[in-house]
């Protein structure tokens, strides 16, 4: 549910368990543009469902699994009738587990695991979600520990598919494939931790142990985007966190987020978020409101 909306920032109200909440939802109501610090997982049971990101609607079907990463601006659009599970999870609870931080970055701006495109993975993830819902509803002793364990298994299954070494780095030995995955996960974590700094391709290539040309090609194989695009994505995410602070100007946010000019920041932010930094800041500073249940 959206219980508290401060501008466009939703505060997720966890109830029975710390950091996890599940809604079995049949509400036909739409929900406006908002973001939250929770990971959101949606799986329709009956009829389709639609999530809009950057003004673009994405409609998925019964049994498909949709994941909205923390901090992503999105809207929810329900059909006239239907039913779906909406799971909110504080991903920060498992971010310190090796590999989970890299997985989080790979899911931006969203992930859709459909029954049609990823039948085996979808089946496995649905099995975990069914177990999670059962634990959540029964509330047996040690349920919270069981829920965290199941969530980790859910993301491990997703991560092993996302970072499939054989698919990302074909034509080399399995040992080298796994080594490359480890190297580029390390690079991605470095970029996330240092995105506000002046990071050079040479520095990242050296970190991975490759030549500049070889690194650029392999990074795109690994992440599906160029190193510059990945760095920009992390800077935008950092800027979003700063924009909700009332004491910082847009120029200060741009400079503190690694952008060397205000015009560049405005252009890139609007392209990524479908609104200007100023609009985003105003939306987040709107009056706190109570919003109806999902």
PDB file of C-alpha atoms in Angstrom:
ATOM      1  CA  UNK A   1       0.000   0.000   0.000  1.00  0.00           C
ATOM      2  CA  UNK A   2       0.991   3.619  -0.303  1.00  0.00           C
ATOM      3  CA  UNK A   3       0.233   4.947   3.165  1.00  0.00           C
ATOM      4  CA  UNK A   4       2.475   8.002   3.312  1.00  0.00           C
ATOM      5  CA  UNK A   5       3.494   9.984   0.240  1.00  0.00           C
ATOM      6  CA  UNK A   6       5.747  12.987   0.801  1.00  0.00           C
ATOM      7  CA  UNK A   7       5.718  14.648  -2.598  1.00  0.00           C
ATOM      8  CA  UNK A   8       6.599  11.660  -4.757  1.00  0.00           C
ATOM      9  CA  UNK A   9       8.538   9.789  -2.052  1.00  0.00           C
ATOM     10  CA  UNK A  10       6.623   6.853  -0.615  1.00  0.00           C
ATOM     11  CA  UNK A  11       7.466   5.703   2.887  1.00  0.00           C
ATOM     12  CA  UNK A  12       6.859   1.956   2.957  1.00  0.00           C
ATOM     13  CA  UNK A  13       5.063   0.836   6.127  1.00  0.00           C
ATOM     14  CA  UNK A  14       6.380  -2.607   7.052  1.00  0.00           C
ATOM     15  CA  UNK A  15       4.049  -4.335   9.479  1.00  0.00           C
ATOM     16  CA  UNK A  16       4.517  -7.914  10.708  1.00  0.00           C
ATOM     17  CA  UNK A  17       8.140  -8.285   9.577  1.00  0.00           C
ATOM     18  CA  UNK A  18      11.098  -5.930   9.398  1.00  0.00           C
ATOM     19  CA  UNK A  19      11.892  -4.965   5.798  1.00  0.00           C
ATOM     20  CA  UNK A  20       9.291  -7.047   3.974  1.00  0.00           C
ATOM     21  CA  UNK A  21       5.624  -6.522   3.205  1.00  0.00           C
ATOM     22  CA  UNK A  22       3.271  -8.398   0.869  1.00  0.00           C
ATOM     23  CA  UNK A  23      -0.044  -7.175  -0.538  1.00  0.00           C
ATOM     24  CA  UNK A  24      -2.513  -9.556  -2.138  1.00  0.00           C
ATOM     25  CA  UNK A  25      -4.093  -6.856  -4.237  1.00  0.00           C
ATOM     26  CA  UNK A  26      -7.272  -6.762  -6.347  1.00  0.00           C
ATOM     27  CA  UNK A  27      -7.651  -2.992  -6.350  1.00  0.00           C
ATOM     28  CA  UNK A  28      -8.504  -1.443  -9.733  1.00  0.00           C
ATOM     29  CA  UNK A  29      -7.032   1.921  -8.697  1.00  0.00           C
ATOM     30  CA  UNK A  30      -4.009   3.512 -10.387  1.00  0.00           C
ATOM     31  CA  UNK A  31      -1.136   5.030  -8.402  1.00  0.00           C
ATOM     32  CA  UNK A  32       0.652   8.248  -9.362  1.00  0.00           C
ATOM     33  CA  UNK A  33       4.319   8.905 -10.011  1.00  0.00           C
ATOM     34  CA  UNK A  34       6.345   7.931  -6.935  1.00  0.00           C
ATOM     35  CA  UNK A  35       9.503   6.242  -5.699  1.00  0.00           C
ATOM     36  CA  UNK A  36      10.591   4.376  -2.582  1.00  0.00           C
ATOM     37  CA  UNK A  37      13.705   2.847  -1.093  1.00  0.00           C
ATOM     38  CA  UNK A  38      12.209  -0.655  -1.228  1.00  0.00           C
ATOM     39  CA  UNK A  39      12.616  -3.207  -3.997  1.00  0.00           C
ATOM     40  CA  UNK A  40       9.161  -3.854  -5.477  1.00  0.00           C
ATOM     41  CA  UNK A  41       8.211  -7.221  -6.982  1.00  0.00           C
ATOM     42  CA  UNK A  42       4.850  -7.605  -8.744  1.00  0.00           C
ATOM     43  CA  UNK A  43       3.330 -10.833 -10.061  1.00  0.00           C
ATOM     44  CA  UNK A  44      -0.221 -10.820 -11.497  1.00  0.00           C
ATOM     45  CA  UNK A  45      -2.433 -13.788 -10.585  1.00  0.00           C
ATOM     46  CA  UNK A  46      -5.388 -12.730 -12.713  1.00  0.00           C
ATOM     47  CA  UNK A  47      -5.331 -10.363 -15.672  1.00  0.00           C
ATOM     48  CA  UNK A  48      -2.453  -8.101 -16.709  1.00  0.00           C
ATOM     49  CA  UNK A  49      -0.835  -5.183 -14.890  1.00  0.00           C
ATOM     50  CA  UNK A  50       1.073  -2.097 -16.056  1.00  0.00           C
ATOM     51  CA  UNK A  51       4.026  -0.188 -14.648  1.00  0.00           C
ATOM     52  CA  UNK A  52       5.127   3.044 -16.320  1.00  0.00           C
ATOM     53  CA  UNK A  53       8.756   4.173 -16.074  1.00  0.00           C
ATOM     54  CA  UNK A  54       9.965   7.379 -17.692  1.00  0.00           C
ATOM     55  CA  UNK A  55       6.478   7.846 -19.138  1.00  0.00           C
ATOM     56  CA  UNK A  56       6.677   4.504 -20.984  1.00  0.00           C
ATOM     57  CA  UNK A  57       4.083   1.884 -19.957  1.00  0.00           C
ATOM     58  CA  UNK A  58       5.155  -1.753 -19.609  1.00  0.00           C
ATOM     59  CA  UNK A  59       2.304  -4.263 -19.480  1.00  0.00           C
ATOM     60  CA  UNK A  60       2.903  -7.820 -18.282  1.00  0.00           C
ATOM     61  CA  UNK A  61       0.715 -10.875 -17.965  1.00  0.00           C
ATOM     62  CA  UNK A  62      -0.432 -13.449 -15.412  1.00  0.00           C
ATOM     63  CA  UNK A  63       2.552 -15.236 -13.903  1.00  0.00           C
ATOM     64  CA  UNK A  64       5.119 -12.738 -15.191  1.00  0.00           C
ATOM     65  CA  UNK A  65       7.430 -11.229 -12.590  1.00  0.00           C
ATOM     66  CA  UNK A  66       8.198  -7.506 -12.589  1.00  0.00           C
ATOM     67  CA  UNK A  67      10.940  -5.928 -10.442  1.00  0.00           C
ATOM     68  CA  UNK A  68      11.238  -2.195  -9.771  1.00  0.00           C
ATOM     69  CA  UNK A  69      14.608  -1.361  -8.136  1.00  0.00           C
ATOM     70  CA  UNK A  70      14.831   1.079  -5.206  1.00  0.00           C
ATOM     71  CA  UNK A  71      14.755   4.754  -6.121  1.00  0.00           C
ATOM     72  CA  UNK A  72      13.055   4.307  -9.499  1.00  0.00           C
ATOM     73  CA  UNK A  73      10.310   6.770 -10.457  1.00  0.00           C
ATOM     74  CA  UNK A  74       7.287   4.791 -11.585  1.00  0.00           C
ATOM     75  CA  UNK A  75       3.495   4.694 -11.857  1.00  0.00           C
ATOM     76  CA  UNK A  76       1.101   1.756 -11.426  1.00  0.00           C
ATOM     77  CA  UNK A  77      -1.903   1.155 -13.689  1.00  0.00           C
ATOM     78  CA  UNK A  78      -4.414  -1.567 -12.850  1.00  0.00           C
ATOM     79  CA  UNK A  79      -6.997  -3.137 -15.184  1.00  0.00           C
ATOM     80  CA  UNK A  80     -10.712  -2.904 -14.374  1.00  0.00           C
ATOM     81  CA  UNK A  81     -10.510  -6.305 -12.689  1.00  0.00           C
ATOM     82  CA  UNK A  82      -7.677  -8.558 -11.660  1.00  0.00           C
ATOM     83  CA  UNK A  83      -5.471  -9.770  -8.828  1.00  0.00           C
ATOM     84  CA  UNK A  84      -1.755  -9.587  -8.169  1.00  0.00           C
ATOM     85  CA  UNK A  85       0.912  -9.973  -5.492  1.00  0.00           C
ATOM     86  CA  UNK A  86       2.941  -6.866  -4.625  1.00  0.00           C
ATOM     87  CA  UNK A  87       6.011  -7.494  -2.478  1.00  0.00           C
ATOM     88  CA  UNK A  88       8.040  -4.660  -0.952  1.00  0.00           C
ATOM     89  CA  UNK A  89      11.517  -5.572   0.303  1.00  0.00           C
ATOM     90  CA  UNK A  90      14.266  -3.543   1.957  1.00  0.00           C
ATOM     91  CA  UNK A  91      17.113  -4.658  -0.305  1.00  0.00           C
ATOM     92  CA  UNK A  92      19.598  -2.930   1.959  1.00  0.00           C
ATOM     93  CA  UNK A  93      19.202  -5.883   4.338  1.00  0.00           C
ATOM     94  CA  UNK A  94      21.169  -8.108   1.948  1.00  0.00           C
ATOM     95  CA  UNK A  95      23.320  -5.594   0.053  1.00  0.00           C
ATOM     96  CA  UNK A  96      26.369  -6.475   2.133  1.00  0.00           C
ATOM     97  CA  UNK A  97      26.208 -10.081   0.915  1.00  0.00           C
ATOM     98  CA  UNK A  98      28.853 -10.469  -1.791  1.00  0.00           C
ATOM     99  CA  UNK A  99      27.416  -9.981  -5.272  1.00  0.00           C
ATOM    100  CA  UNK A 100      24.060  -8.554  -4.206  1.00  0.00           C
ATOM    101  CA  UNK A 101      25.148  -4.948  -4.723  1.00  0.00           C
ATOM    102  CA  UNK A 102      26.240  -5.731  -8.289  1.00  0.00           C
ATOM    103  CA  UNK A 103      22.946  -7.466  -8.970  1.00  0.00           C
ATOM    104  CA  UNK A 104      21.009  -4.417  -7.806  1.00  0.00           C
ATOM    105  CA  UNK A 105      22.810  -2.208 -10.333  1.00  0.00           C
ATOM    106  CA  UNK A 106      22.100  -4.697 -13.139  1.00  0.00           C
ATOM    107  CA  UNK A 107      18.343  -4.496 -12.566  1.00  0.00           C
ATOM    108  CA  UNK A 108      18.022  -0.779 -13.424  1.00  0.00           C
ATOM    109  CA  UNK A 109      15.706   0.650 -14.588  1.00  0.00           C
ATOM    110  CA  UNK A 110      13.555  -2.490 -14.214  1.00  0.00           C
ATOM    111  CA  UNK A 111      13.517  -6.236 -14.785  1.00  0.00           C
ATOM    112  CA  UNK A 112      10.751  -8.327 -16.339  1.00  0.00           C
ATOM    113  CA  UNK A 113      11.006 -12.109 -16.120  1.00  0.00           C
ATOM    114  CA  UNK A 114       8.156 -13.277 -18.321  1.00  0.00           C
ATOM    115  CA  UNK A 115       6.920 -16.863 -18.631  1.00  0.00           C
ATOM    116  CA  UNK A 116       7.342 -16.647 -22.399  1.00  0.00           C
ATOM    117  CA  UNK A 117      10.920 -15.334 -22.606  1.00  0.00           C
ATOM    118  CA  UNK A 118      12.423 -16.941 -19.495  1.00  0.00           C
ATOM    119  CA  UNK A 119      10.281 -20.018 -18.734  1.00  0.00           C
ATOM    120  CA  UNK A 120      12.795 -21.877 -16.523  1.00  0.00           C
ATOM    121  CA  UNK A 121      13.872 -18.845 -14.494  1.00  0.00           C
ATOM    122  CA  UNK A 122      10.282 -17.637 -14.188  1.00  0.00           C
ATOM    123  CA  UNK A 123       9.205 -21.038 -12.872  1.00  0.00           C
ATOM    124  CA  UNK A 124      12.005 -21.073 -10.287  1.00  0.00           C
ATOM    125  CA  UNK A 125      11.341 -17.511  -9.100  1.00  0.00           C
ATOM    126  CA  UNK A 126       7.603 -18.131  -8.863  1.00  0.00           C
ATOM    127  CA  UNK A 127       8.321 -21.158  -6.669  1.00  0.00           C
ATOM    128  CA  UNK A 128      10.304 -18.943  -4.286  1.00  0.00           C
ATOM    129  CA  UNK A 129       7.588 -16.292  -4.291  1.00  0.00           C
ATOM    130  CA  UNK A 130       4.948 -18.910  -3.446  1.00  0.00           C
ATOM    131  CA  UNK A 131       7.086 -20.058  -0.484  1.00  0.00           C
ATOM    132  CA  UNK A 132       7.632 -16.455   0.602  1.00  0.00           C
ATOM    133  CA  UNK A 133       3.886 -15.745   0.540  1.00  0.00           C
ATOM    134  CA  UNK A 134       3.189 -18.916   2.536  1.00  0.00           C
ATOM    135  CA  UNK A 135       5.744 -17.988   5.212  1.00  0.00           C
ATOM    136  CA  UNK A 136       4.449 -14.436   5.329  1.00  0.00           C
ATOM    137  CA  UNK A 137       0.816 -15.471   5.734  1.00  0.00           C
ATOM    138  CA  UNK A 138       1.377 -18.282   8.264  1.00  0.00           C
ATOM    139  CA  UNK A 139       3.769 -16.304  10.509  1.00  0.00           C
ATOM    140  CA  UNK A 140       5.276 -19.411  12.094  1.00  0.00           C
ATOM    141  CA  UNK A 141       8.261 -19.189  14.506  1.00  0.00           C
ATOM    142  CA  UNK A 142      11.452 -18.006  12.752  1.00  0.00           C
ATOM    143  CA  UNK A 143       9.337 -16.779   9.829  1.00  0.00           C
ATOM    144  CA  UNK A 144      11.383 -13.599   9.420  1.00  0.00           C
ATOM    145  CA  UNK A 145      14.649 -15.547   9.137  1.00  0.00           C
ATOM    146  CA  UNK A 146      13.006 -17.898   6.645  1.00  0.00           C
ATOM    147  CA  UNK A 147      11.725 -14.948   4.604  1.00  0.00           C
ATOM    148  CA  UNK A 148      15.196 -13.389   4.382  1.00  0.00           C
ATOM    149  CA  UNK A 149      16.687 -16.742   3.364  1.00  0.00           C
ATOM    150  CA  UNK A 150      14.075 -17.196   0.646  1.00  0.00           C
ATOM    151  CA  UNK A 151      14.603 -13.646  -0.626  1.00  0.00           C
ATOM    152  CA  UNK A 152      18.342 -14.303  -0.898  1.00  0.00           C
ATOM    153  CA  UNK A 153      17.660 -17.534  -2.814  1.00  0.00           C
ATOM    154  CA  UNK A 154      15.304 -15.591  -5.103  1.00  0.00           C
ATOM    155  CA  UNK A 155      17.996 -13.032  -5.917  1.00  0.00           C
ATOM    156  CA  UNK A 156      20.740 -15.640  -6.199  1.00  0.00           C
ATOM    157  CA  UNK A 157      18.688 -17.431  -8.869  1.00  0.00           C
ATOM    158  CA  UNK A 158      18.124 -14.127 -10.644  1.00  0.00           C
ATOM    159  CA  UNK A 159      21.795 -13.154 -10.341  1.00  0.00           C
ATOM    160  CA  UNK A 160      23.107 -16.440 -11.692  1.00  0.00           C
ATOM    161  CA  UNK A 161      21.033 -15.880 -14.795  1.00  0.00           C
ATOM    162  CA  UNK A 162      21.900 -12.180 -15.082  1.00  0.00           C
ATOM    163  CA  UNK A 163      25.627 -12.874 -14.666  1.00  0.00           C
ATOM    164  CA  UNK A 164      25.737 -16.133 -16.609  1.00  0.00           C
ATOM    165  CA  UNK A 165      29.455 -16.370 -17.333  1.00  0.00           C
ATOM    166  CA  UNK A 166      29.081 -18.675 -20.316  1.00  0.00           C
ATOM    167  CA  UNK A 167      26.653 -16.351 -22.073  1.00  0.00           C
ATOM    168  CA  UNK A 168      28.527 -13.150 -21.281  1.00  0.00           C
ATOM    169  CA  UNK A 169      32.001 -14.419 -22.128  1.00  0.00           C
ATOM    170  CA  UNK A 170      31.697 -17.258 -24.668  1.00  0.00           C
ATOM    171  CA  UNK A 171      34.706 -18.857 -26.329  1.00  0.00           C
ATOM    172  CA  UNK A 172      36.971 -19.049 -23.269  1.00  0.00           C
ATOM    173  CA  UNK A 173      37.409 -21.634 -20.538  1.00  0.00           C
ATOM    174  CA  UNK A 174      34.882 -21.826 -17.701  1.00  0.00           C
ATOM    175  CA  UNK A 175      37.538 -20.822 -15.185  1.00  0.00           C
ATOM    176  CA  UNK A 176      38.301 -17.653 -17.146  1.00  0.00           C
ATOM    177  CA  UNK A 177      34.589 -16.916 -17.600  1.00  0.00           C
ATOM    178  CA  UNK A 178      33.994 -16.972 -13.845  1.00  0.00           C
ATOM    179  CA  UNK A 179      37.152 -14.918 -13.307  1.00  0.00           C
ATOM    180  CA  UNK A 180      35.901 -12.278 -15.746  1.00  0.00           C
ATOM    181  CA  UNK A 181      32.520 -12.097 -13.994  1.00  0.00           C
ATOM    182  CA  UNK A 182      34.259 -11.506 -10.655  1.00  0.00           C
ATOM    183  CA  UNK A 183      36.492  -8.817 -12.196  1.00  0.00           C
ATOM    184  CA  UNK A 184      33.593  -6.881 -13.718  1.00  0.00           C
ATOM    185  CA  UNK A 185      31.423  -7.172 -10.624  1.00  0.00           C
ATOM    186  CA  UNK A 186      34.357  -5.574  -8.791  1.00  0.00           C
ATOM    187  CA  UNK A 187      34.529  -2.813 -11.432  1.00  0.00           C
ATOM    188  CA  UNK A 188      30.788  -2.126 -11.162  1.00  0.00           C
ATOM    189  CA  UNK A 189      31.033  -1.852  -7.397  1.00  0.00           C
ATOM    190  CA  UNK A 190      33.979   0.525  -7.767  1.00  0.00           C
ATOM    191  CA  UNK A 191      32.017   2.736 -10.162  1.00  0.00           C
ATOM    192  CA  UNK A 192      29.055   2.828  -7.771  1.00  0.00           C
ATOM    193  CA  UNK A 193      31.283   3.780  -4.818  1.00  0.00           C
ATOM    194  CA  UNK A 194      33.249   6.440  -6.760  1.00  0.00           C
ATOM    195  CA  UNK A 195      30.689   7.692  -9.310  1.00  0.00           C
ATOM    196  CA  UNK A 196      30.964  11.289  -8.108  1.00  0.00           C
ATOM    197  CA  UNK A 197      34.690  11.343  -8.879  1.00  0.00           C
ATOM    198  CA  UNK A 198      36.482  11.839 -12.190  1.00  0.00           C
ATOM    199  CA  UNK A 199      36.809   8.168 -13.149  1.00  0.00           C
ATOM    200  CA  UNK A 200      38.821   7.352 -16.268  1.00  0.00           C
ATOM    201  CA  UNK A 201      38.518   4.308 -18.510  1.00  0.00           C
ATOM    202  CA  UNK A 202      42.243   3.789 -17.996  1.00  0.00           C
ATOM    203  CA  UNK A 203      41.741   3.508 -14.230  1.00  0.00           C
ATOM    204  CA  UNK A 204      38.906   0.983 -14.615  1.00  0.00           C
ATOM    205  CA  UNK A 205      40.797  -1.042 -17.211  1.00  0.00           C
ATOM    206  CA  UNK A 206      43.779  -1.182 -14.871  1.00  0.00           C
ATOM    207  CA  UNK A 207      41.506  -2.293 -12.026  1.00  0.00           C
ATOM    208  CA  UNK A 208      40.220  -5.167 -14.172  1.00  0.00           C
ATOM    209  CA  UNK A 209      43.642  -6.002 -15.580  1.00  0.00           C
ATOM    210  CA  UNK A 210      42.813  -5.407 -19.256  1.00  0.00           C
ATOM    211  CA  UNK A 211      43.906  -3.019 -21.971  1.00  0.00           C
ATOM    212  CA  UNK A 212      41.624  -0.009 -22.457  1.00  0.00           C
ATOM    213  CA  UNK A 213      40.181  -1.332 -25.745  1.00  0.00           C
ATOM    214  CA  UNK A 214      39.694  -4.874 -24.441  1.00  0.00           C
ATOM    215  CA  UNK A 215      38.113  -3.579 -21.239  1.00  0.00           C
ATOM    216  CA  UNK A 216      35.574  -1.388 -23.058  1.00  0.00           C
ATOM    217  CA  UNK A 217      34.416  -4.306 -25.212  1.00  0.00           C
ATOM    218  CA  UNK A 218      34.185  -6.780 -22.332  1.00  0.00           C
ATOM    219  CA  UNK A 219      32.407  -4.301 -20.037  1.00  0.00           C
ATOM    220  CA  UNK A 220      29.625  -3.873 -22.593  1.00  0.00           C
ATOM    221  CA  UNK A 221      29.357  -7.655 -22.927  1.00  0.00           C
ATOM    222  CA  UNK A 222      29.024  -7.892 -19.155  1.00  0.00           C
ATOM    223  CA  UNK A 223      26.654  -5.020 -18.384  1.00  0.00           C
ATOM    224  CA  UNK A 224      24.790  -4.532 -21.666  1.00  0.00           C
ATOM    225  CA  UNK A 225      25.848  -0.890 -21.786  1.00  0.00           C
ATOM    226  CA  UNK A 226      28.991   1.147 -22.226  1.00  0.00           C
ATOM    227  CA  UNK A 227      31.135   2.101 -19.256  1.00  0.00           C
ATOM    228  CA  UNK A 228      30.109   5.753 -19.725  1.00  0.00           C
ATOM    229  CA  UNK A 229      26.408   4.823 -19.714  1.00  0.00           C
ATOM    230  CA  UNK A 230      26.835   2.778 -16.543  1.00  0.00           C
ATOM    231  CA  UNK A 231      28.721   5.616 -14.820  1.00  0.00           C
ATOM    232  CA  UNK A 232      26.057   8.123 -15.859  1.00  0.00           C
ATOM    233  CA  UNK A 233      23.337   5.832 -14.487  1.00  0.00           C
ATOM    234  CA  UNK A 234      25.060   5.734 -11.114  1.00  0.00           C
ATOM    235  CA  UNK A 235      25.541   9.520 -11.079  1.00  0.00           C
ATOM    236  CA  UNK A 236      21.858  10.081 -11.796  1.00  0.00           C
ATOM    237  CA  UNK A 237      20.922   7.724  -8.947  1.00  0.00           C
ATOM    238  CA  UNK A 238      23.244   9.669  -6.637  1.00  0.00           C
ATOM    239  CA  UNK A 239      21.745  12.967  -7.802  1.00  0.00           C
ATOM    240  CA  UNK A 240      18.231  11.730  -7.016  1.00  0.00           C
ATOM    241  CA  UNK A 241      19.224  11.123  -3.405  1.00  0.00           C
ATOM    242  CA  UNK A 242      20.665  14.637  -3.154  1.00  0.00           C
ATOM    243  CA  UNK A 243      17.694  16.338  -4.811  1.00  0.00           C
ATOM    244  CA  UNK A 244      15.383  15.393  -1.950  1.00  0.00           C
ATOM    245  CA  UNK A 245      17.554  17.434   0.424  1.00  0.00           C
ATOM    246  CA  UNK A 246      15.977  20.921   0.669  1.00  0.00           C
ATOM    247  CA  UNK A 247      19.226  22.742   1.525  1.00  0.00           C
ATOM    248  CA  UNK A 248      21.043  21.867  -1.734  1.00  0.00           C
ATOM    249  CA  UNK A 249      20.625  23.863  -4.957  1.00  0.00           C
ATOM    250  CA  UNK A 250      20.420  22.187  -8.375  1.00  0.00           C
ATOM    251  CA  UNK A 251      23.907  23.418  -9.197  1.00  0.00           C
ATOM    252  CA  UNK A 252      25.290  21.953  -5.967  1.00  0.00           C
ATOM    253  CA  UNK A 253      23.594  18.632  -6.696  1.00  0.00           C
ATOM    254  CA  UNK A 254      25.108  18.574 -10.189  1.00  0.00           C
ATOM    255  CA  UNK A 255      28.610  19.264  -8.896  1.00  0.00           C
ATOM    256  CA  UNK A 256      28.301  16.775  -6.018  1.00  0.00           C
ATOM    257  CA  UNK A 257      27.089  14.082  -8.423  1.00  0.00           C
ATOM    258  CA  UNK A 258      30.066  14.161 -10.769  1.00  0.00           C
ATOM    259  CA  UNK A 259      28.664  16.355 -13.549  1.00  0.00           C
ATOM    260  CA  UNK A 260      30.989  19.097 -14.786  1.00  0.00           C
ATOM    261  CA  UNK A 261      28.254  21.468 -15.941  1.00  0.00           C
ATOM    262  CA  UNK A 262      24.692  22.322 -14.977  1.00  0.00           C
ATOM    263  CA  UNK A 263      23.454  22.159 -18.580  1.00  0.00           C
ATOM    264  CA  UNK A 264      24.853  18.642 -19.014  1.00  0.00           C
ATOM    265  CA  UNK A 265      23.246  17.546 -15.756  1.00  0.00           C
ATOM    266  CA  UNK A 266      19.850  19.004 -16.727  1.00  0.00           C
ATOM    267  CA  UNK A 267      19.927  17.363 -20.149  1.00  0.00           C
ATOM    268  CA  UNK A 268      21.010  13.919 -18.953  1.00  0.00           C
ATOM    269  CA  UNK A 269      18.676  13.912 -15.941  1.00  0.00           C
ATOM    270  CA  UNK A 270      15.633  14.826 -18.041  1.00  0.00           C
ATOM    271  CA  UNK A 271      16.484  12.148 -20.586  1.00  0.00           C
ATOM    272  CA  UNK A 272      16.782   9.541 -17.828  1.00  0.00           C
ATOM    273  CA  UNK A 273      13.853  10.567 -15.611  1.00  0.00           C
ATOM    274  CA  UNK A 274      11.454  12.319 -17.975  1.00  0.00           C
ATOM    275  CA  UNK A 275      11.524  15.444 -15.810  1.00  0.00           C
ATOM    276  CA  UNK A 276      14.071  18.146 -15.035  1.00  0.00           C
ATOM    277  CA  UNK A 277      16.026  18.170 -11.751  1.00  0.00           C
ATOM    278  CA  UNK A 278      14.036  21.239 -10.675  1.00  0.00           C
ATOM    279  CA  UNK A 279      10.728  19.469 -11.365  1.00  0.00           C
ATOM    280  CA  UNK A 280      11.948  16.399  -9.492  1.00  0.00           C
ATOM    281  CA  UNK A 281      12.946  18.528  -6.501  1.00  0.00           C
ATOM    282  CA  UNK A 282       9.579  20.334  -6.459  1.00  0.00           C
ATOM    283  CA  UNK A 283       7.679  17.050  -6.638  1.00  0.00           C
ATOM    284  CA  UNK A 284       9.620  15.706  -3.670  1.00  0.00           C
ATOM    285  CA  UNK A 285       8.990  18.845  -1.627  1.00  0.00           C
ATOM    286  CA  UNK A 286       5.225  18.772  -2.092  1.00  0.00           C
ATOM    287  CA  UNK A 287       2.983  18.426   0.924  1.00  0.00           C
ATOM    288  CA  UNK A 288       2.922  15.050   2.672  1.00  0.00           C
ATOM    289  CA  UNK A 289      -0.306  13.205   1.895  1.00  0.00           C
ATOM    290  CA  UNK A 290      -2.066   9.981   2.815  1.00  0.00           C
ATOM    291  CA  UNK A 291      -2.746   7.781  -0.207  1.00  0.00           C
ATOM    292  CA  UNK A 292      -5.206   4.883  -0.470  1.00  0.00           C
ATOM    293  CA  UNK A 293      -4.260   1.221  -0.132  1.00  0.00           C
ATOM    294  CA  UNK A 294      -2.824  -0.628  -3.138  1.00  0.00           C
TER     295      UNK A 294
END
